[in-house]
């Protein structure tokens, strides 16, 4: 696809590749090498596959595949994670919810990605009274909350201008501060509407009446969970792209789905989430919204043509393979 843009649209991108996750561990004994990390620093954007699998699950935590991903997020300061959940009309039947609840669903989860309990100190497992105790720390500073709130309001301005901030302020002090800071930031966006919701209720509302939401903004752990719920509403987690962006608009783009080790290498995985991640990359880091629109249109056309990978196909209906799906999108790019 990148070659296509070079050949047909004169848009040249310098491409480099490297390993992250399980394959990096096999090659270098670490989830990402310093050399690969250096390339990520120098790039305008990183397009990532997926990391992890049962083969590497027993490895010590500090060098597990997931660490590679977390290291890129942390070192590049990619604090704003945008996870759209958009339901292509043709796929309303693939959702586990009734089609009328999800038809034309278009929500955006803005997840804080470099703070909270994922990175908070202290963390660890210690001995206490003759047994082991595991602990992690949920921590958010005012500046961390304010900048992700701004990302959410800026995104809302390009959409329906409604932001719902999700927290657990009835129990957690960190959430109490979160709510207060988001409310203050909202004063700079009088054209947007702000509401607040506890995370347990938000999880329920997402499956009860998901179309009530426009933009959801939340911390790292809640965003991890809610974005998987939102993903499933769209019929397949195999459809969803994501962007993780820093202040310089440098970004990491990856499908929301994981490595799906059970189907790896069999030419049955859905490539659309990765293709749609490339669209987000073009829009947010390379400033080519026009090319991003073209990619998204090509995906919509291929779905309208009736092509479905195994995760989307109706039971008994024939499924299109990974490679054939990719080729079909490529063929539709010129339209
Ligand atoms: C995600 C994933 C990651 C996360 C894992 C692989 C570390 O679940 O991107 O949602 O928890 O952030
Ligand atoms: Mg997740």
Short mmCIF file of C-alpha atoms and ligand atoms in Angstrom, two decimals, residues 51-52 65-67 69-70 73 81 83 111 113 118 220-221 223-225 227-228 242 244 254-258, ligand 1:
data_model
loop_
_atom_site.label_atom_id
_atom_site.label_comp_id
_atom_site.label_asym_id
_atom_site.label_seq_id
_atom_site.Cartn_x
_atom_site.Cartn_y
_atom_site.Cartn_z
CA UNK A 51 3.32 -8.77 20.26
CA UNK A 52 3.20 -11.86 22.43
CA UNK A 65 6.98 -9.25 24.57
CA UNK A 66 4.50 -6.69 25.98
CA UNK A 67 7.45 -4.79 27.47
CA UNK A 69 5.35 -2.17 23.24
CA UNK A 70 5.25 -0.46 26.64
CA UNK A 73 4.92 4.05 24.35
CA UNK A 81 -4.20 6.77 22.58
CA UNK A 83 -9.23 4.12 19.66
CA UNK A 111 -7.11 6.51 26.57
CA UNK A 113 -1.34 5.70 27.74
CA UNK A 118 0.67 0.72 34.20
CA UNK A 220 -4.77 3.81 31.12
CA UNK A 221 -6.32 0.76 32.79
CA UNK A 223 -9.24 2.62 28.76
CA UNK A 224 -7.64 -0.76 28.17
CA UNK A 225 -10.79 -2.53 29.33
CA UNK A 227 -11.70 -0.19 24.44
CA UNK A 228 -11.98 -3.97 24.21
CA UNK A 242 -5.48 2.74 17.04
CA UNK A 244 -0.79 6.64 20.10
CA UNK A 254 -1.32 -0.58 15.74
CA UNK A 255 -4.40 -2.74 15.49
CA UNK A 256 -6.33 -3.02 18.77
CA UNK A 257 -6.32 -6.80 18.47
CA UNK A 258 -3.48 -8.93 19.78
C1 LIG B 1 -3.60 -2.89 24.55
C2 LIG B 1 -2.99 -4.14 25.09
C3 LIG B 1 -1.74 -3.76 25.88
C4 LIG B 1 -2.19 -2.88 27.00
C5 LIG B 1 -0.91 -4.95 26.38
C6 LIG B 1 -0.49 -5.86 25.27
C7 LIG B 1 0.28 -4.48 27.17
O1 LIG B 1 -3.93 -4.85 25.85
O2 LIG B 1 -2.90 -2.19 23.78
O3 LIG B 1 -4.75 -2.62 24.85
O4 LIG B 1 -2.66 -3.37 28.04
O5 LIG B 1 -2.09 -1.65 26.86
#
